[in-house]
PDB file of C-alpha atoms in Angstrom:
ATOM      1  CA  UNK E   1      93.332  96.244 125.242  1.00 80.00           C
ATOM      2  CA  UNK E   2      96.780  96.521 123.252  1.00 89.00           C
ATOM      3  CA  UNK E   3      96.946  95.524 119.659  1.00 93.00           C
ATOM      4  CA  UNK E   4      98.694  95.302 116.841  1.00 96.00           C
ATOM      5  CA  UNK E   5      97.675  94.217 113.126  1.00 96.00           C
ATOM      6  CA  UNK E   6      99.558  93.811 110.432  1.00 97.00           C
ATOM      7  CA  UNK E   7      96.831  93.134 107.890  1.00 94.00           C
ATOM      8  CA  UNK E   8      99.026  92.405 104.964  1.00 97.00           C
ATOM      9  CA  UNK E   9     100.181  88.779 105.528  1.00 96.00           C
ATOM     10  CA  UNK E  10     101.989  88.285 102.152  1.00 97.00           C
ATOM     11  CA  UNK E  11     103.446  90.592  99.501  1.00 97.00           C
ATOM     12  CA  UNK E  12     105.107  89.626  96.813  1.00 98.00           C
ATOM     13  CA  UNK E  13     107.025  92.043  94.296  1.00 97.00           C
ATOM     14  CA  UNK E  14     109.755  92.529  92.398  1.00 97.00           C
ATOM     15  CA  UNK E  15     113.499  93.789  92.521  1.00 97.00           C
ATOM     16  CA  UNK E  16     113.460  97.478  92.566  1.00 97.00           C
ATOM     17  CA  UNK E  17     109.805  98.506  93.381  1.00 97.00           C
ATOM     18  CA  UNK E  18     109.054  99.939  96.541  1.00 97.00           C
ATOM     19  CA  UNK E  19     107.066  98.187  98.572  1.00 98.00           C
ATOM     20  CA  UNK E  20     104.862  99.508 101.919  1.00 98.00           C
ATOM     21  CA  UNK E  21     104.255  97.366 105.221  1.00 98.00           C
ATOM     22  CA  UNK E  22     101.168  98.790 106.804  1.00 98.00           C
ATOM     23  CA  UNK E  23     100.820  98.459 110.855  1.00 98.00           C
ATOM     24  CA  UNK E  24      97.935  99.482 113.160  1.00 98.00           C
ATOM     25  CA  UNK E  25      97.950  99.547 116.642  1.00 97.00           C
ATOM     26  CA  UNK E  26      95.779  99.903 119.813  1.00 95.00           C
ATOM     27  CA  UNK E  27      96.763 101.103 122.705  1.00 92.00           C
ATOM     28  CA  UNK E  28      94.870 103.237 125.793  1.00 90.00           C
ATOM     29  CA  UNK E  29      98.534 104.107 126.765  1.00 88.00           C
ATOM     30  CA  UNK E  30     100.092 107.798 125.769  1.00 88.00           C
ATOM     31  CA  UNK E  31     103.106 106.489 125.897  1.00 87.00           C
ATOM     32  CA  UNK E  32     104.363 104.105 124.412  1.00 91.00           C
ATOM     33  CA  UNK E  33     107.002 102.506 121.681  1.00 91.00           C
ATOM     34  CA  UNK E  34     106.520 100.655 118.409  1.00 94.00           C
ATOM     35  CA  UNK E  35     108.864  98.829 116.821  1.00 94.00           C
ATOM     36  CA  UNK E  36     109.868  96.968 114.156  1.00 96.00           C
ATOM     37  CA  UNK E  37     111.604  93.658 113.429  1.00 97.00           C
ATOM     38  CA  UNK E  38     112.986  91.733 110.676  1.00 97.00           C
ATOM     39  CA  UNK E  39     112.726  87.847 110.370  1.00 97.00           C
ATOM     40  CA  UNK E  40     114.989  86.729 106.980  1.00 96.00           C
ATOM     41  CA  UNK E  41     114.732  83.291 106.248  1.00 95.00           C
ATOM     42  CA  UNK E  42     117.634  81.965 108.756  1.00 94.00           C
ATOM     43  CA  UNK E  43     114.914  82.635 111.853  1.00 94.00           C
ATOM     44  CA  UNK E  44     116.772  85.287 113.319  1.00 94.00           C
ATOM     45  CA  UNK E  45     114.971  88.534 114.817  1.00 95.00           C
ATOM     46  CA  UNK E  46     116.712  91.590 114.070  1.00 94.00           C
ATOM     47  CA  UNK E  47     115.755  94.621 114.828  1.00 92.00           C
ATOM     48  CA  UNK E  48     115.113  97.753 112.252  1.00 94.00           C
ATOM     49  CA  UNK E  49     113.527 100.670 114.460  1.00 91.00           C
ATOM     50  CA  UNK E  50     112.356 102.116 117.638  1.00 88.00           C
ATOM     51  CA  UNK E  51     109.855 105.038 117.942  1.00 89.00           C
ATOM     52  CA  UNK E  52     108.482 106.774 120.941  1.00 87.00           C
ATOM     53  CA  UNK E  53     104.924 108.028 121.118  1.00 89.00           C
ATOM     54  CA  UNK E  54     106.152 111.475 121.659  1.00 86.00           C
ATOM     55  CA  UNK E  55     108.253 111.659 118.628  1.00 83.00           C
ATOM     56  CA  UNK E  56     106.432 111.210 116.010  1.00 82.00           C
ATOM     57  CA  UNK E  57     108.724 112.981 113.327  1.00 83.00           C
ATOM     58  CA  UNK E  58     109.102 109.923 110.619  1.00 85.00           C
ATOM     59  CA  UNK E  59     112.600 108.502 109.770  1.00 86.00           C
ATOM     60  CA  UNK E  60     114.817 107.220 107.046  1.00 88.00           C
ATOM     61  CA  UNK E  61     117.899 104.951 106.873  1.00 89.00           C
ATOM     62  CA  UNK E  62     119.088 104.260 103.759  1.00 93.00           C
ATOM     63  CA  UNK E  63     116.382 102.482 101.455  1.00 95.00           C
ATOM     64  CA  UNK E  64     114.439 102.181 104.701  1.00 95.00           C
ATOM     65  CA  UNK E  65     111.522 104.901 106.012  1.00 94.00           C
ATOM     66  CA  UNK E  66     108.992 104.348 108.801  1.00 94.00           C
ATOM     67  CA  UNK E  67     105.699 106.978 108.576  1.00 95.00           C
ATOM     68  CA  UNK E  68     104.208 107.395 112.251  1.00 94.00           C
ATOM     69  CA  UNK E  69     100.682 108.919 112.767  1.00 94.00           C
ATOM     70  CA  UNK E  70      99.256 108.924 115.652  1.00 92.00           C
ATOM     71  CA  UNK E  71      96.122 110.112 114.078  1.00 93.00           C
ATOM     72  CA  UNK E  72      95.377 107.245 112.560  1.00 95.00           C
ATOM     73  CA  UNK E  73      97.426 104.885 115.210  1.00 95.00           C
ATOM     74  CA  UNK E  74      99.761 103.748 112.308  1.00 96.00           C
ATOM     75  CA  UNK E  75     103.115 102.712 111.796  1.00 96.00           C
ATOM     76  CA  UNK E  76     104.335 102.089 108.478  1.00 97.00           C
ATOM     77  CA  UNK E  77     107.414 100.647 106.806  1.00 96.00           C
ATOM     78  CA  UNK E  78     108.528 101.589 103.319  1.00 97.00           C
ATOM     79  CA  UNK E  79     111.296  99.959 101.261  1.00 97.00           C
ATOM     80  CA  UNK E  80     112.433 101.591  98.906  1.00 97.00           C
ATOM     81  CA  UNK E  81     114.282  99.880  95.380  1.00 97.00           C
ATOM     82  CA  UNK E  82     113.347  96.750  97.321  1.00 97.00           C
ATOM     83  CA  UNK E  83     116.056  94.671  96.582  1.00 97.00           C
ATOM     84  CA  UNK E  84     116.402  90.142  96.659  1.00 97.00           C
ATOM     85  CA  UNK E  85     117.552  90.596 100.407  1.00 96.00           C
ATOM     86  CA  UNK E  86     114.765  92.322 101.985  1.00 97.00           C
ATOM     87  CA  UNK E  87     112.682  88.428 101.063  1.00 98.00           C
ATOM     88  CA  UNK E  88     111.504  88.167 105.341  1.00 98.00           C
ATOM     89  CA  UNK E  89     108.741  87.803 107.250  1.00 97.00           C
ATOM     90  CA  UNK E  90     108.418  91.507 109.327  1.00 98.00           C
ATOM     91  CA  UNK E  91     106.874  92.180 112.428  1.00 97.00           C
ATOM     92  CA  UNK E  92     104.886  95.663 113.871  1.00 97.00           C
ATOM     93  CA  UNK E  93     105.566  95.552 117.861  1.00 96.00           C
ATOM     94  CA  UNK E  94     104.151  97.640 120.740  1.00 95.00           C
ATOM     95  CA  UNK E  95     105.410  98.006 123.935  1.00 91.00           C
ATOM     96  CA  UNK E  96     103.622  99.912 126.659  1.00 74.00           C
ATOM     97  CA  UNK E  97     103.851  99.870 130.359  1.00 70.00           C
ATOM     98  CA  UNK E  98     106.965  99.211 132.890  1.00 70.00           C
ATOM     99  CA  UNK E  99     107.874  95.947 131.913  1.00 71.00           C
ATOM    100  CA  UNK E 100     109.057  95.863 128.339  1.00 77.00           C
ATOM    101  CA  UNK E 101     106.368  93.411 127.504  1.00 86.00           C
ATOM    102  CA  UNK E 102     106.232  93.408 123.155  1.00 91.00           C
ATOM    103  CA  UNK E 103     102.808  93.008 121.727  1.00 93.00           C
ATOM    104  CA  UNK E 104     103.181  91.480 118.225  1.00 95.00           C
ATOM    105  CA  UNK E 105     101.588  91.929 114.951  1.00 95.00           C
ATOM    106  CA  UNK E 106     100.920  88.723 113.191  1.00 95.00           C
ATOM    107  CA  UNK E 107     103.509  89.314 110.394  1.00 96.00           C
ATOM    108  CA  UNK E 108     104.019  90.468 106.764  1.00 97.00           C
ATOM    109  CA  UNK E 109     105.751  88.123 104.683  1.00 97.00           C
ATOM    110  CA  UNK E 110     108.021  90.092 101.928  1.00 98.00           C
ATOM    111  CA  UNK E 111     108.690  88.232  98.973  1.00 98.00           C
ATOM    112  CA  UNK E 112     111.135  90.296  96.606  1.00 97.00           C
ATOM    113  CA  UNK E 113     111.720  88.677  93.310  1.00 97.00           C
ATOM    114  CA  UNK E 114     114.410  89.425  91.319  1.00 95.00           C
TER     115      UNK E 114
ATOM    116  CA  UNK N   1     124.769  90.757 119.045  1.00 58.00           C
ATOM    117  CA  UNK N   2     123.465  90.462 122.284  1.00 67.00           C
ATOM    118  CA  UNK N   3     125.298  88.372 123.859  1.00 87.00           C
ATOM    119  CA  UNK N   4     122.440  85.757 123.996  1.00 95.00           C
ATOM    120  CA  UNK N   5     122.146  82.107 123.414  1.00 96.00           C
ATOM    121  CA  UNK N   6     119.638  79.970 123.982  1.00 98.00           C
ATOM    122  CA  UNK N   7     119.647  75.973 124.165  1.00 97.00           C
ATOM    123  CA  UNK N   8     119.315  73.297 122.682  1.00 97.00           C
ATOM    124  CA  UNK N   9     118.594  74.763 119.118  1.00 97.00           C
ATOM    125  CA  UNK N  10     116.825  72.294 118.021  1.00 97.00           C
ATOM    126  CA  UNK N  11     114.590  69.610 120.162  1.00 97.00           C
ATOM    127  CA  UNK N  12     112.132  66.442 119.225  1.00 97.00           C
ATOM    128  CA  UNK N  13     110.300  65.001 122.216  1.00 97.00           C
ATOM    129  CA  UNK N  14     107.274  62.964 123.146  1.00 97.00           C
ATOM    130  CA  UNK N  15     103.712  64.114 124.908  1.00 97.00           C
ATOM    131  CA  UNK N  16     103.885  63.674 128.104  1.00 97.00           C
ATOM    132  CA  UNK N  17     107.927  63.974 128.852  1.00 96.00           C
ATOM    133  CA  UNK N  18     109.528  67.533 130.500  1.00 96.00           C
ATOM    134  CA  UNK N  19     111.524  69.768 128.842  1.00 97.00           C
ATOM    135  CA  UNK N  20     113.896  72.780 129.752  1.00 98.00           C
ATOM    136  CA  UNK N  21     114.911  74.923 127.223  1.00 98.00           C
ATOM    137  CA  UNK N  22     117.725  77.701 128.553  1.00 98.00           C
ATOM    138  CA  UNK N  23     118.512  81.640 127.762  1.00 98.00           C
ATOM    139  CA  UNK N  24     121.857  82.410 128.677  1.00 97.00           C
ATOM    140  CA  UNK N  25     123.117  86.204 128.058  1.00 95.00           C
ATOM    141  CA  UNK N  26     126.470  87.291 129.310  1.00 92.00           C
ATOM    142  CA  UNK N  27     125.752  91.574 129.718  1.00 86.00           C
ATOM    143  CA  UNK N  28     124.368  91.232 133.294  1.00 86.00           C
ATOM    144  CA  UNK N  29     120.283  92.427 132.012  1.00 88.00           C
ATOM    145  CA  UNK N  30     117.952  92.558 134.372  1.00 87.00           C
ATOM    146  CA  UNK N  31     114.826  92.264 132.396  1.00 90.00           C
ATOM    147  CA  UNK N  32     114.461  88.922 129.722  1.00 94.00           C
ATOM    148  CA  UNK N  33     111.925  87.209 128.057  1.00 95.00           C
ATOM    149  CA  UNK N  34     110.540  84.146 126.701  1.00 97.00           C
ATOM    150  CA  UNK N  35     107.911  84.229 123.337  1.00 97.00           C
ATOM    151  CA  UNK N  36     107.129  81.788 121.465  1.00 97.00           C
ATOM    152  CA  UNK N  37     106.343  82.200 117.324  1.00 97.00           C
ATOM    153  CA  UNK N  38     103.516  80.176 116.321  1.00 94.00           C
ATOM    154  CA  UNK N  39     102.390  81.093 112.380  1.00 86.00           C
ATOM    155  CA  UNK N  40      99.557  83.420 112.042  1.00 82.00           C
ATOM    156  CA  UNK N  41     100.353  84.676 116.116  1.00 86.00           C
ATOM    157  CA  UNK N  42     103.527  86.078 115.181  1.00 90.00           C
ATOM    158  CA  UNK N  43     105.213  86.161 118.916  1.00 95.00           C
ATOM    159  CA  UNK N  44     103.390  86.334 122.125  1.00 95.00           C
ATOM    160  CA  UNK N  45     104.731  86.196 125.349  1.00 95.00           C
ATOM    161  CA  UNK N  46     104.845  83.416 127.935  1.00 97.00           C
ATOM    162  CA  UNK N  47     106.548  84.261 130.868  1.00 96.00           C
ATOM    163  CA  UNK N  48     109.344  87.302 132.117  1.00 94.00           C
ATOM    164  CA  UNK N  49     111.858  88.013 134.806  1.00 94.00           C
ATOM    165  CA  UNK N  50     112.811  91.308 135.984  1.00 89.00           C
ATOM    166  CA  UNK N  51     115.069  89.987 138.581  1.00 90.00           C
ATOM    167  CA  UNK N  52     117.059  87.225 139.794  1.00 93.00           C
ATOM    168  CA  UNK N  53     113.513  84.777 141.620  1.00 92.00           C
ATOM    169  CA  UNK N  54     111.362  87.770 140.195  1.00 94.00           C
ATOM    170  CA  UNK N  55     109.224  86.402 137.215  1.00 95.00           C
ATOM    171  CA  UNK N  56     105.825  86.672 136.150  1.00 94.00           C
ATOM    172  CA  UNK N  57     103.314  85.562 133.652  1.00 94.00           C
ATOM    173  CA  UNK N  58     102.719  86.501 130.006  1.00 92.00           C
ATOM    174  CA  UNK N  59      99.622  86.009 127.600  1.00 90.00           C
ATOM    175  CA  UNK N  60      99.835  82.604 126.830  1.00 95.00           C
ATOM    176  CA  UNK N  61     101.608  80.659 130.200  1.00 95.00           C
ATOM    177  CA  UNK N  62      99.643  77.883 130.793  1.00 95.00           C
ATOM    178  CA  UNK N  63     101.725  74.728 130.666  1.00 96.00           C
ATOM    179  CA  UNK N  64     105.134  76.492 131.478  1.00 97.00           C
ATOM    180  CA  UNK N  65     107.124  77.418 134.096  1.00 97.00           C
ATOM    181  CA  UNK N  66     110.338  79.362 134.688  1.00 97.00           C
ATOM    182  CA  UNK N  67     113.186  79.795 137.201  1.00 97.00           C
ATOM    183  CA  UNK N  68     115.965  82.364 137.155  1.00 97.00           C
ATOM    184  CA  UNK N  69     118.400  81.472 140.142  1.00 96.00           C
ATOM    185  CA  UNK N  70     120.860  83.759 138.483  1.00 95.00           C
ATOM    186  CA  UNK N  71     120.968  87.139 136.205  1.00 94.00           C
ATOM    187  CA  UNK N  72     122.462  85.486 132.900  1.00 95.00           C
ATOM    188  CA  UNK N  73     120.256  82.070 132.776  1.00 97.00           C
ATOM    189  CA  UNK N  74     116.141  82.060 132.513  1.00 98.00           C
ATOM    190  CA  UNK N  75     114.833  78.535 132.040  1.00 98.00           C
ATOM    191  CA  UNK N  76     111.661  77.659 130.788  1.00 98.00           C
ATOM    192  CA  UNK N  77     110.398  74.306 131.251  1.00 98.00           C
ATOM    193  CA  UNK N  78     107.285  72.616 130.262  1.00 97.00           C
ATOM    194  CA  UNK N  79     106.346  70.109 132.807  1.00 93.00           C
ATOM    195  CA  UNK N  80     104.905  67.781 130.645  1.00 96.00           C
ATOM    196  CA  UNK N  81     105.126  68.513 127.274  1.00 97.00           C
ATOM    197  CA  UNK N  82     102.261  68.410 124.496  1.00 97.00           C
ATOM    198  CA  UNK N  83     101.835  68.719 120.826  1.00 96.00           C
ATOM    199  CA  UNK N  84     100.091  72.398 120.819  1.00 96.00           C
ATOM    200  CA  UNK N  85     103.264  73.262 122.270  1.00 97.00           C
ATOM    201  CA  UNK N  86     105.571  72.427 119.296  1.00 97.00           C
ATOM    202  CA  UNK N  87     106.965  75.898 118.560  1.00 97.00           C
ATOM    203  CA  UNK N  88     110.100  78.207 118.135  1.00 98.00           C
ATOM    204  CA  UNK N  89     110.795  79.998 121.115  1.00 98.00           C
ATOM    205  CA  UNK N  90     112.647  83.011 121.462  1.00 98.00           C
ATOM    206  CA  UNK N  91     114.179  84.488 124.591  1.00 97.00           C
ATOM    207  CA  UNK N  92     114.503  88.257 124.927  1.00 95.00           C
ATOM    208  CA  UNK N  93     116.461  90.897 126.923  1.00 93.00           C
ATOM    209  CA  UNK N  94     115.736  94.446 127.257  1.00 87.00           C
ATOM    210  CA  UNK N  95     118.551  96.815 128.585  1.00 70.00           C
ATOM    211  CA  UNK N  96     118.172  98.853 132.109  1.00 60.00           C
ATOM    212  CA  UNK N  97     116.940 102.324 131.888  1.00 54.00           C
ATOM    213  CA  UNK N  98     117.190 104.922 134.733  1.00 55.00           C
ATOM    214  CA  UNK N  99     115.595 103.687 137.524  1.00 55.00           C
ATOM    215  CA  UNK N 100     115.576  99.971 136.835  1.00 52.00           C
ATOM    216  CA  UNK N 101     112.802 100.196 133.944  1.00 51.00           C
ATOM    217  CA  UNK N 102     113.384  98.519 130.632  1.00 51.00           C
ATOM    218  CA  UNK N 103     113.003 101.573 128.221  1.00 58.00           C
ATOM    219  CA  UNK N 104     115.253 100.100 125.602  1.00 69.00           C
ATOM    220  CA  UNK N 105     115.051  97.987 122.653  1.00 83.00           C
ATOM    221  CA  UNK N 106     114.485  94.012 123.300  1.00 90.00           C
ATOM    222  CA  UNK N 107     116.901  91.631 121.489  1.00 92.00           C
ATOM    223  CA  UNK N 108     116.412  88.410 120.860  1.00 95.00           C
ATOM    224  CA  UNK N 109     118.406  84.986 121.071  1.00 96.00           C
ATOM    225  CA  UNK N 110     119.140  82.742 117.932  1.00 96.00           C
ATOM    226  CA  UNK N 111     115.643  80.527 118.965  1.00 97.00           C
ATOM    227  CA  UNK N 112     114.981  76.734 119.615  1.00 98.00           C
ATOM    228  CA  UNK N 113     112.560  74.750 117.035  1.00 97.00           C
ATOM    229  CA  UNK N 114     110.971  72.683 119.925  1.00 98.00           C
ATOM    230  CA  UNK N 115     108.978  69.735 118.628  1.00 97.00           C
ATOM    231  CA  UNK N 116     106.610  67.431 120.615  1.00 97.00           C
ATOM    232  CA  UNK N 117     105.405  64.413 118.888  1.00 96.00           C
TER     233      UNK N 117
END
């Protein structure tokens, strides 16, 4: 079966820590994608990152990293200087298989406080 | 942007009464979606098309249906609507790859708050 949890349904910290969003994932697949998404408080989905199950080299953008390990079937999200507009719900996704079907984590809720 | 909308944006209803809720995308993509985003589920999928008449069944379908007579429109409709169905639904579209297969990144509409009382 494919899974994804995001165990961590609310953190809550303040302007200018950093602040890690933990994601595990099961999958009998070897290959697949994970992604991850970003919900702010308007309800839109955007999207932050793609990563393929053969690349597991991690990545930054900006205050943004993402730490893949297929070892431990992991996905994290770091934030770095979290700042007042990173306050969103995010969501771990896995998609395996021909027909771009997304399995979703339940959800981290950020709260950054300034 | 993705060139998606989806409509109406917002809905109130009764039990018991139909309701069609509509993806429209204007980049000709073969492959879209419908979720829904219920809290503590984050989304899960209800049904997908990978073709104009081509559709098939996600994780939680019961109590929907969907039609796609033409590449930019999916419509989901829920025959008779209940209240475990209030929800925000999302509609999705995932770029061709070579070979027809979706192996990009899904983007999602703006959502409809769908409430059944």
């Amino acid at each position: 079966a494919q899974k994804v949890t995001q165990a961590q349904t609310e953190i809550s910290v303040v302007e200018k820590e950093d602040v890690t969003l933990d994601c595990v994932y099961e999958t009998r697949d070897t290959t697949y994608y994970l992604f991850w998404y970003k919900q702010p408080p308007s309800g839109e989905l955007v999207f932050l990152i793609r990563r393929n199950s053969f690349d597991e080299q991690n990545e930054i953008s900006g205050r943004y990293s993402w730490n893949f390990q297929k070892s431990t079937s992991s996905f994290n999200f770091t934030i770095t200087a979290s700042q007042v507009v990173d306050s969103a719900v995010y969501f771990c996704a896995l998609r395996s298989g021909n027909t771009g079907k997304l399995i979703f984590g339940q959800g981290t809720t950020l709260q950054v406080k300034p | 942007d993705a060139g998606i909308t989806q409509s109406p944006r917002h809905k109130v209803t009764e039990t018991g009464t139909p309701v069609t809720l509509r993806c429209h995308q204007t980049e000709n993509h073969r492959y879209m979606y419908w979720y829904r985003q219920d809290p503590g589920h984050g989304l899960r999928l209800i049904h997908y098309s990978y073709g104009v008449k081509d559709t098939d069944k996600g994780e939680v379908s019961d109590g929907y249906s969907v039609s796609r007579s033409k590449t930019e429109d999916f419509l989901l409709t829920l025959e008779s609507a209940t209240s475990s169905q209030t929800s925000v639904y999302f509609c999705a579209i995932s770029v061709r790859g070579s070979g027809g297969a979706p192996t990009d990144t899904q983007y999602f509409g703006p959502g409809t708050r769908l409430t059944v009382l």
